[in-house]
GROMACS .gro file of C-alpha atoms in nm:
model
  390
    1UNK     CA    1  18.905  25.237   5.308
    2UNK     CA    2  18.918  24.884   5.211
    3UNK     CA    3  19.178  24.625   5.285
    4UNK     CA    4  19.319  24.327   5.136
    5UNK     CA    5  19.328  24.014   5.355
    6UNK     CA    6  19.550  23.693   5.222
    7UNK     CA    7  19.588  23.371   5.382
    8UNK     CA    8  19.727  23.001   5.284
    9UNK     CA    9  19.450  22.860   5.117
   10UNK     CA   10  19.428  22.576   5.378
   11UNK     CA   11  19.616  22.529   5.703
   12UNK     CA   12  19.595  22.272   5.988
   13UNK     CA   13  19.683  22.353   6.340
   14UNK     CA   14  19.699  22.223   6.661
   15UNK     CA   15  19.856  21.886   6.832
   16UNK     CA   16  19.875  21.563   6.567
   17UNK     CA   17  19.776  21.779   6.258
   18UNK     CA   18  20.036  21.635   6.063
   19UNK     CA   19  19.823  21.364   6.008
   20UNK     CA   20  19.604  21.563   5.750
   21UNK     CA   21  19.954  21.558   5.540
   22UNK     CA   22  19.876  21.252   5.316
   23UNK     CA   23  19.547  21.326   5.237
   24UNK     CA   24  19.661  21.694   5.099
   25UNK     CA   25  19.900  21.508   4.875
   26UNK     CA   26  19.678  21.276   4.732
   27UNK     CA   27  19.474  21.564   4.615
   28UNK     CA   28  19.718  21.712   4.407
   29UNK     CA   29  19.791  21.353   4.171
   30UNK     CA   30  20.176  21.435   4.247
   31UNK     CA   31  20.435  21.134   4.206
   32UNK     CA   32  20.767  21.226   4.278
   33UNK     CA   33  20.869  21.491   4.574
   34UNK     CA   34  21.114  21.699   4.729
   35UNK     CA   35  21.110  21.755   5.073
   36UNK     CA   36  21.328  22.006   5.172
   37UNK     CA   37  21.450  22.029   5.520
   38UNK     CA   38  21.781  22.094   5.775
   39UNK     CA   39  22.009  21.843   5.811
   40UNK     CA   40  21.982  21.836   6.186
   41UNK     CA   41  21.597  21.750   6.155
   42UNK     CA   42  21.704  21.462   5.930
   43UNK     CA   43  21.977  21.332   6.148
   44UNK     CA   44  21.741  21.317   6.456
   45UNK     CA   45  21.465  21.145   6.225
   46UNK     CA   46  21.243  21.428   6.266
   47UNK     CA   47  21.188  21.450   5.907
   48UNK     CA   48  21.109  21.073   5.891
   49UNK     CA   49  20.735  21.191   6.089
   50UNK     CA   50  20.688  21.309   5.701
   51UNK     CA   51  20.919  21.147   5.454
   52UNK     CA   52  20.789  20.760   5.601
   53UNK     CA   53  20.403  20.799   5.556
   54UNK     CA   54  20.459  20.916   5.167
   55UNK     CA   55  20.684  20.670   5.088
   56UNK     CA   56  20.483  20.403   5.225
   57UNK     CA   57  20.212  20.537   5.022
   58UNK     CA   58  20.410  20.479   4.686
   59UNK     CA   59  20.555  20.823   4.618
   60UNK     CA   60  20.893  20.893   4.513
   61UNK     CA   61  21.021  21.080   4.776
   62UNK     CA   62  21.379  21.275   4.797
   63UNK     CA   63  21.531  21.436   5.117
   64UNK     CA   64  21.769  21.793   5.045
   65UNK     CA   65  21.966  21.902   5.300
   66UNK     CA   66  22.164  22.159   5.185
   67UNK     CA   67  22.014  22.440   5.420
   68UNK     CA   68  22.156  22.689   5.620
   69UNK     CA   69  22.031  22.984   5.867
   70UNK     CA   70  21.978  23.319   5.667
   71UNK     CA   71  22.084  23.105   5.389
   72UNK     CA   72  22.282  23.302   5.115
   73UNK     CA   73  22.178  23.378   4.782
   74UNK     CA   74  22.397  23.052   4.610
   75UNK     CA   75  22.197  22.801   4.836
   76UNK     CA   76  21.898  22.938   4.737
   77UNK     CA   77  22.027  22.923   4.333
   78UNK     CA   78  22.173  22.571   4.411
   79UNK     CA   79  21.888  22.437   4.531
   80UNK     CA   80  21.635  22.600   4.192
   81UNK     CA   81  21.858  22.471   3.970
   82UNK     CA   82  21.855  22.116   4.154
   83UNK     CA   83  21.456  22.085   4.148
   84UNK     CA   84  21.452  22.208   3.739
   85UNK     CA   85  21.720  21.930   3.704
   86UNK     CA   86  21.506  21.620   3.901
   87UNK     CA   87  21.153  21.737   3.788
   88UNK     CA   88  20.968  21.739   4.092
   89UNK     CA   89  20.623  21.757   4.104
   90UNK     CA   90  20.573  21.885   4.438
   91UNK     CA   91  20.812  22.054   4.703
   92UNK     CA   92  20.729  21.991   5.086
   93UNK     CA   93  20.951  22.204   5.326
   94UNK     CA   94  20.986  22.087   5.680
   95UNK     CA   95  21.212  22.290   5.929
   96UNK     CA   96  21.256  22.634   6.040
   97UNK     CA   97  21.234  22.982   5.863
   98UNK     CA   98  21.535  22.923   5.642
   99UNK     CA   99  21.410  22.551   5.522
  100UNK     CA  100  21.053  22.700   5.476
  101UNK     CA  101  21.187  22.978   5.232
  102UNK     CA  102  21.380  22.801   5.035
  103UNK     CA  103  21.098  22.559   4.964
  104UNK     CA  104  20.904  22.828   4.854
  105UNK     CA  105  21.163  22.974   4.610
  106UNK     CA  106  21.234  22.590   4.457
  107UNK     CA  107  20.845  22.568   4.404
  108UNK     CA  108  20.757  22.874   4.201
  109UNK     CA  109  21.101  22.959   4.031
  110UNK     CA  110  21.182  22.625   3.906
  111UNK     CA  111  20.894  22.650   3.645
  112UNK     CA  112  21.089  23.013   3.569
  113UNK     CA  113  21.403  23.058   3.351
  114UNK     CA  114  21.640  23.264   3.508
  115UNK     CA  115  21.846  23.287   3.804
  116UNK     CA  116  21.715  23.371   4.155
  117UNK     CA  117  21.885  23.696   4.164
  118UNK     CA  118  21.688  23.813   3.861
  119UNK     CA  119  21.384  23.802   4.109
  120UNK     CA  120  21.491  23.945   4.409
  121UNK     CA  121  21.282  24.265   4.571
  122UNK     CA  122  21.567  24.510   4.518
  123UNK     CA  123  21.779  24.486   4.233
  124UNK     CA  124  21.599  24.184   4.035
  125UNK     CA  125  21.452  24.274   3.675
  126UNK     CA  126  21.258  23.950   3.643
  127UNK     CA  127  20.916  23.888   3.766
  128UNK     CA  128  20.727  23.585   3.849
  129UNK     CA  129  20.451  23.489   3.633
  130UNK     CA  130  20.274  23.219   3.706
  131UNK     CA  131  20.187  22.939   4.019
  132UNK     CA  132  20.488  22.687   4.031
  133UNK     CA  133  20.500  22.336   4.216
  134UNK     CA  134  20.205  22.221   4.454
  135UNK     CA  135  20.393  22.351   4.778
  136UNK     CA  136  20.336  22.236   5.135
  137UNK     CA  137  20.522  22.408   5.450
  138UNK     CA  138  20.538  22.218   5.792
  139UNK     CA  139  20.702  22.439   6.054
  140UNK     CA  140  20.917  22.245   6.367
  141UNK     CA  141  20.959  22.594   6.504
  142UNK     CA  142  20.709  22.848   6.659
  143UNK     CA  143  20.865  23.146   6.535
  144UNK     CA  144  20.889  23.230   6.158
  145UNK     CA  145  20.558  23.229   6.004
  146UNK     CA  146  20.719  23.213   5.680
  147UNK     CA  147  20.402  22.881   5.633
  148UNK     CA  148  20.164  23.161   5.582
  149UNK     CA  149  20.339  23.438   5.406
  150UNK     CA  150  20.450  23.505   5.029
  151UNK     CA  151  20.847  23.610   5.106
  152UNK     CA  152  21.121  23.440   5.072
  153UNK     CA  153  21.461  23.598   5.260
  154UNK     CA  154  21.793  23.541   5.146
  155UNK     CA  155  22.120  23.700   5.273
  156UNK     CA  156  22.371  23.925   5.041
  157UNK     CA  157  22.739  23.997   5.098
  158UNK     CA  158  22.622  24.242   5.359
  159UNK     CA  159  22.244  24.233   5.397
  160UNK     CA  160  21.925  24.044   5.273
  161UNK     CA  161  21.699  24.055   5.019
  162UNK     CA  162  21.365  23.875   4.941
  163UNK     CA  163  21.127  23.750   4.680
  164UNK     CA  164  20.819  23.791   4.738
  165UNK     CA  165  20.483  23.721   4.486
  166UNK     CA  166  20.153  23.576   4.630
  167UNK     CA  167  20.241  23.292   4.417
  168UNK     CA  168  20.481  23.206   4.726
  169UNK     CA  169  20.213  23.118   4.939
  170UNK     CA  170  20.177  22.747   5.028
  171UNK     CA  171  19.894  22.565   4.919
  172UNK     CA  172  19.879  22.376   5.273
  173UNK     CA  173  20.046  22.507   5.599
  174UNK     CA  174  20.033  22.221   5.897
  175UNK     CA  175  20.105  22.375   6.218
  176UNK     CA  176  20.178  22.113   6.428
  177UNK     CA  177  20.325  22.158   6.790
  178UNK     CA  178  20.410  21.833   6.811
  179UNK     CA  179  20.668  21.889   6.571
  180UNK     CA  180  20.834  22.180   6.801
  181UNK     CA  181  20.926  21.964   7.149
  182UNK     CA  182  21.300  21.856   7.065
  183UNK     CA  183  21.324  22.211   6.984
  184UNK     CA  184  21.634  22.321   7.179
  185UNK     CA  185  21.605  22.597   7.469
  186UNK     CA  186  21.818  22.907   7.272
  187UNK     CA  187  21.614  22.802   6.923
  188UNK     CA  188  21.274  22.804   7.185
  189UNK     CA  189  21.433  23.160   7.280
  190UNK     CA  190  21.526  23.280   6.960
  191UNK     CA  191  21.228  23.212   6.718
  192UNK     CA  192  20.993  23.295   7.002
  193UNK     CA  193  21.073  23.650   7.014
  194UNK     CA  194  21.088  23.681   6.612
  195UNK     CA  195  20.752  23.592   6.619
  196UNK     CA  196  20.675  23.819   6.897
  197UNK     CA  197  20.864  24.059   6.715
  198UNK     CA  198  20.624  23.970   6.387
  199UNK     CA  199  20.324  24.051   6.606
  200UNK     CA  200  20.441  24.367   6.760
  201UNK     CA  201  20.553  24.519   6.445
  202UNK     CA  202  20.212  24.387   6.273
  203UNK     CA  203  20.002  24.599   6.551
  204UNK     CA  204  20.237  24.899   6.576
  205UNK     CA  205  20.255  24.877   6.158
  206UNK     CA  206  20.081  25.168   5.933
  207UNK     CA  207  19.957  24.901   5.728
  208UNK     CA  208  19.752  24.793   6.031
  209UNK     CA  209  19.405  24.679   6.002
  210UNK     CA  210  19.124  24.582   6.225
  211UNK     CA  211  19.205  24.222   6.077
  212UNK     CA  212  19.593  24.234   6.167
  213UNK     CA  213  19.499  24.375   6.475
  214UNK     CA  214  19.299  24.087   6.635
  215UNK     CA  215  19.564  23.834   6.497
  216UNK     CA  216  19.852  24.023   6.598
  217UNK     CA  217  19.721  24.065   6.964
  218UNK     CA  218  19.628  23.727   7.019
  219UNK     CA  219  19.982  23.642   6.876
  220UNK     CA  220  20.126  23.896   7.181
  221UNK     CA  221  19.906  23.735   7.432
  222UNK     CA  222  19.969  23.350   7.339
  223UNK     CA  223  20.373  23.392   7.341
  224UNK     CA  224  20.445  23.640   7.577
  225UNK     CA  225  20.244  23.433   7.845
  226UNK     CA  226  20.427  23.095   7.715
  227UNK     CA  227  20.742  23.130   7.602
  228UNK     CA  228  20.933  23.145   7.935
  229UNK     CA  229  20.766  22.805   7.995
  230UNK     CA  230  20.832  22.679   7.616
  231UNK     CA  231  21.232  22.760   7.684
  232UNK     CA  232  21.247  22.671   8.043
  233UNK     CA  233  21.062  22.300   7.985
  234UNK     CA  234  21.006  22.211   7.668
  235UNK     CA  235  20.812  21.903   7.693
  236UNK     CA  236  20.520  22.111   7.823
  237UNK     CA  237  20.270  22.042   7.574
  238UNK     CA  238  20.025  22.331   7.664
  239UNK     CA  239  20.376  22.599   7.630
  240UNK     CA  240  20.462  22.429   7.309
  241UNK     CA  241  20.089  22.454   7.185
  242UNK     CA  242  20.028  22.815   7.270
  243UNK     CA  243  20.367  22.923   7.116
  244UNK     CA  244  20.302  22.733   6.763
  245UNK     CA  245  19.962  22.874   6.747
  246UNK     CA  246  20.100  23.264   6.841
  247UNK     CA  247  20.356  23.217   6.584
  248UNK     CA  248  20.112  23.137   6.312
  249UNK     CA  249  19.920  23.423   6.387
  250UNK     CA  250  20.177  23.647   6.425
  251UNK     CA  251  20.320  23.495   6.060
  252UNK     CA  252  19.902  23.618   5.987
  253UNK     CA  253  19.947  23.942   6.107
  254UNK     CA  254  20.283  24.076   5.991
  255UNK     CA  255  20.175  23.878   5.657
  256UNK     CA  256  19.907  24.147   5.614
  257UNK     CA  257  20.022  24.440   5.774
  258UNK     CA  258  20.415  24.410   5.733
  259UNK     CA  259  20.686  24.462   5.997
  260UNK     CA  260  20.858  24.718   6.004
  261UNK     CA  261  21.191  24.910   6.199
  262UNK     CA  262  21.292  24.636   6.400
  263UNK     CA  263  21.304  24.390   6.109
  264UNK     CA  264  21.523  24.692   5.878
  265UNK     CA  265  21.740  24.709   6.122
  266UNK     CA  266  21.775  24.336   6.232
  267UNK     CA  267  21.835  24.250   5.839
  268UNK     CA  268  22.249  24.375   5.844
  269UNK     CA  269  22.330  24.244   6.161
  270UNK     CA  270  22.220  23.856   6.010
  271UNK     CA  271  22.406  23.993   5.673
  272UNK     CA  272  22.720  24.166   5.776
  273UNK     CA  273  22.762  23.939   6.144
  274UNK     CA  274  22.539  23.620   6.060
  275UNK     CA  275  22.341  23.639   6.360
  276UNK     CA  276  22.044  23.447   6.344
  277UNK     CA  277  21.728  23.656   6.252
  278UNK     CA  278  21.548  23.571   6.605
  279UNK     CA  279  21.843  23.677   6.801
  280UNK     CA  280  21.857  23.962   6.552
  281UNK     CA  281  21.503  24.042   6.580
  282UNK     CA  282  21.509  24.020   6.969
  283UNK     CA  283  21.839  24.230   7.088
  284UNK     CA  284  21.687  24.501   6.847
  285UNK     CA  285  21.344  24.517   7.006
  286UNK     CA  286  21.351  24.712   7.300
  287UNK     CA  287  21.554  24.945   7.156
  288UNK     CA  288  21.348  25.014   6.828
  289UNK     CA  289  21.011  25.045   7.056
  290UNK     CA  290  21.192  25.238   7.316
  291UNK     CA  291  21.231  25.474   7.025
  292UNK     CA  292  20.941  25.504   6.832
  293UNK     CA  293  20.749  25.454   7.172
  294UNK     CA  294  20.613  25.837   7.108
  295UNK     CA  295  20.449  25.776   6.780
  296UNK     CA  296  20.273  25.469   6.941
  297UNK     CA  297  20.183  25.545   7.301
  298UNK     CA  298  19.809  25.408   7.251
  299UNK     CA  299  19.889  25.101   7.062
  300UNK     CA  300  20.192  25.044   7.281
  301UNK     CA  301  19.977  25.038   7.589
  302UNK     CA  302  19.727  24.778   7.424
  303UNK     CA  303  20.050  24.596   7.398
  304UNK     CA  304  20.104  24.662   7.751
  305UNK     CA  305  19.773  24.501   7.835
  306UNK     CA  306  19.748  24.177   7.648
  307UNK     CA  307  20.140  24.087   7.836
  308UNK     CA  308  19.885  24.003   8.142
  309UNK     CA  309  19.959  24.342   8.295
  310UNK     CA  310  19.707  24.587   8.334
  311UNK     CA  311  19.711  24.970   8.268
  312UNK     CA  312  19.390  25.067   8.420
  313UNK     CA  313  19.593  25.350   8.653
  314UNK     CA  314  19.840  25.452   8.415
  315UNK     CA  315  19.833  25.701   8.093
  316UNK     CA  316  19.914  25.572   7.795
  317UNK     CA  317  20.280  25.738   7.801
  318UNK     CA  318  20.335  25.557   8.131
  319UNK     CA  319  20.193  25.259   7.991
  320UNK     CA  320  20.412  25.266   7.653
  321UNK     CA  321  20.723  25.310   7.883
  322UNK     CA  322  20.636  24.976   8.078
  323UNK     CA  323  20.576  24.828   7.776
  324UNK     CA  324  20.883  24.850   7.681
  325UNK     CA  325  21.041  24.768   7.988
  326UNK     CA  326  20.871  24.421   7.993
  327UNK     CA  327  20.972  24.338   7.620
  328UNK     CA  328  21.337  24.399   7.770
  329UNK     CA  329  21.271  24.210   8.019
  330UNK     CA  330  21.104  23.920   7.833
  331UNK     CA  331  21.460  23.914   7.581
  332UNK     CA  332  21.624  23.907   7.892
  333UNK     CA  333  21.432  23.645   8.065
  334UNK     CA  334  21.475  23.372   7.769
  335UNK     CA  335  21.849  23.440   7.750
  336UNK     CA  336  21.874  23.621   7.433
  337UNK     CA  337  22.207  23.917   7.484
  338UNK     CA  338  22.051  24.234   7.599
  339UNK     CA  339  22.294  24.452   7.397
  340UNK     CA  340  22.495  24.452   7.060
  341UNK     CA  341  22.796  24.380   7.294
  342UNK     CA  342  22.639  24.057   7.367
  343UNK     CA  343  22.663  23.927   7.037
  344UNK     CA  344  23.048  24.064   6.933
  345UNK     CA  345  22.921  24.351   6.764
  346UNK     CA  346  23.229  24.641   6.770
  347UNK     CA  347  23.128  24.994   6.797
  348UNK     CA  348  23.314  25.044   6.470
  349UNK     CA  349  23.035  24.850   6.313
  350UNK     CA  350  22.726  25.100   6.351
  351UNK     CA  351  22.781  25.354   6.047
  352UNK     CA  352  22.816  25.066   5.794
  353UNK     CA  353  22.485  24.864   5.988
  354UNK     CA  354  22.267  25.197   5.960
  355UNK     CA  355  22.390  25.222   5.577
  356UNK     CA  356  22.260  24.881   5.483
  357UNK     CA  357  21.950  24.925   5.744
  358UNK     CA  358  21.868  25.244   5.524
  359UNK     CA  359  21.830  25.053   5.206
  360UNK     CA  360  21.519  24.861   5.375
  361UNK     CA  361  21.290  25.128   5.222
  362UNK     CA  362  20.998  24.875   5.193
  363UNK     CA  363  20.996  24.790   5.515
  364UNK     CA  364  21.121  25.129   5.693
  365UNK     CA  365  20.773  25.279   5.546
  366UNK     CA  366  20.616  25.039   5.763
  367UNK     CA  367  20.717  25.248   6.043
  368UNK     CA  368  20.499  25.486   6.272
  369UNK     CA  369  20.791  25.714   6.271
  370UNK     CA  370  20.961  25.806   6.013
  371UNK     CA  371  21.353  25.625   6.033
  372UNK     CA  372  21.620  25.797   5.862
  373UNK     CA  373  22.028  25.822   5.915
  374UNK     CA  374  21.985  25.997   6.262
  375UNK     CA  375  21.730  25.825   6.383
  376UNK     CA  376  21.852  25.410   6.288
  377UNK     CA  377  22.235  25.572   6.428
  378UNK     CA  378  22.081  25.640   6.730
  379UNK     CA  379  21.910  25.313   6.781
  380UNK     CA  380  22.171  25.098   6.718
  381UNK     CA  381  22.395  25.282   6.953
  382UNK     CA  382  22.148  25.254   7.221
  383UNK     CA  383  22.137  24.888   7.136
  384UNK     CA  384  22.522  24.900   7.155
  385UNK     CA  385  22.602  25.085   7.503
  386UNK     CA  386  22.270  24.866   7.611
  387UNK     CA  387  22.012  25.201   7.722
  388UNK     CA  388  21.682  25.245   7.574
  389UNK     CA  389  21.651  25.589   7.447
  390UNK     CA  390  21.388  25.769   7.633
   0.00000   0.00000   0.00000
């Protein structure tokens, strides 16, 4: 059976690659650019590592700011209608997730008419058409991916939604590690595991390929042997190198093979609670794996392996059951609550999170076992009382 492999058309990793960032603008003849970017990146100058070198240059260049985590749908609309009003030629996000998918909304639907509700995955009736604004997505966090992938999330009164066309894609990712160091510990924490999370889901996936595979394991190796490090001492520049280059893989992997359960399930507690995705992404791990483990023993064990433990004596249901043990362990390590306790979540909570975790049909069919009302009930309890379901 064949399979369809996409990637950014160009991307630059590793240490200093931000200085391959002029060069890519002068090849698209652009004059006047948004950068969008979060405000706490501009207020520690961060953003000035790209905003100086273009200006210098000659180009136009405005700074947005306006950008939230799991930013809601009106940002997202706010900040369309802002780059149809200023006529942009080109849209550079710098930041996190949220800054990153933004930038790719205000490049392709601000050459649409519309709203950006009429294009979202669910209930949207609109459909994008055509390539928008050159687009260029600098990550300062190793967690996302969102550089290398065609999705854009945004959140809803009680859940999220995306858009989502190839046309999404960047046109240049730079990957730069550099960029990650002021990084604060809980962020380090946070967006590590979501990109963790990308790469486990990506191997575990049914959309898995031999492709997805390789990146997706190499994603699993890189962070889990690195992030303790990345969160515990940040200026390590090795840490911070081998975490930026596992999330961009992992963003490779799950961009090809999807994610699936955890992600469904992690989507209403950032909607209905506004917990950040990686903290999302990460109390809901063990818990999701601890209860799919059965439909994944083999894969679960490769898992096992590529941690730096070895499985050489065990079965691959032994295996899959230490597995999961050591991505508790690794949440627990970094900080990141262990339980839906942790994060304020009231037992009262769990019928109306598996509701809106049930709508997340696209990605549930991701899943190596299938996840309906009993099953996603049963997992969020177990994140709840804080026991992985055996």
């Amino acid at each position: 059976m064949s399979e369809k492999i996409t990637f950014t058309p160009i991307s630059y990793t590793g240490w200093d690659s931000l200085s391959h960032l002029l060069a890519e603008v002068k090849r698209f003849e652009v004059k006047k650019i948004l950068i969008v970017t979060d405000p706490f990146l501009k207020d520690i100058r961060l953003t000035n590592k790209v905003s100086e070198p273009l200006e210098n240059a000659g180009y136009n260049v405005q700074i947005y700011t306006d950008v939230v985590p799991e930013p809601p749908l009106a940002i997202g609309e706010k900040l369309v209608s802002y780059t149809r009003e200023h006529a942009f030629d080109m849209v550079i996000g710098v930041g996190g997730g949220s800054a990153l998918d933004l930038s790719k909304l205000a490049g392709v639907l601000a050459s649409h008419d519309g709203n950006v509700a009429d294009y979202l995955n669910l209930t949207g009736t609109k459909h994008i058409t055509h390539k928008g604004l050159p687009t260029i997505l600098i990550p300062t966090t190793s967690g996302t991916g969102s550089e290398v992938t065609n999705i854009s999330v945004l959140s809803l009164e009680t859940t999220k939604d995306v858009v989502t066309h190839d046309y999404l894609l960047a046109d240049v990712a730079i990957v730069d590690p550099a960029l990650t160091i002021s990084l604060p510990p809980k962020v380090t924490a946070a967006t590590g595991v979501d990109a963790l999370t990308h790469a486990v889901e990506a191997y575990i996936s049914k959309n898995a390929s031999p492709v997805s595979d390789a990146l997706a394991l190499q994603a699993i190796r890189l962070i889990s042997n690195s992030i303790r490090t990345a969160v515990s001492n940040g200026d390590d520049k090795q840490a911070r190198t081998d975490m930026s280059y596992g999330s961009y893989l992992a963003g490779l992997a799950f961009f090809n093979a999807g994610v699936a359960g955890v992600h469904a399930l992690a989507y209403p507690l950032g909607g209905q609670f506004h917990i950040a995705h990686g903290d999302s992404n990460a109390v809901l791990l063990p818990y999701v794996m601890g209860y799919i483990r059965k439909s994944c023993e083999k894969r679960m064990k490769d898992i096992y392996d590529v941690m730096g433990f070895s499985s050489a004596n065990l079965s691959q249901e032994e295996a899959s059951y230490k597995c999961v043990a050591e991505l508790k362990r690794l949440v627990e390590d970094v900080g990141i609550p262990s339980n839906l306790q942790g994060f304020d979540i009231p037992d009262s909570a769990l019928e109306s999170l598996t509701e809106d975790a049930l709508k997340q049909k696209r990605i549930l069919a991701r899943s190596p076992m299938e996840l309906g009302h009993e099953e996603i009930s049963a997992i969020y309890q177990a994140a709840f009382d804080g026991k992985i379901v055996e």
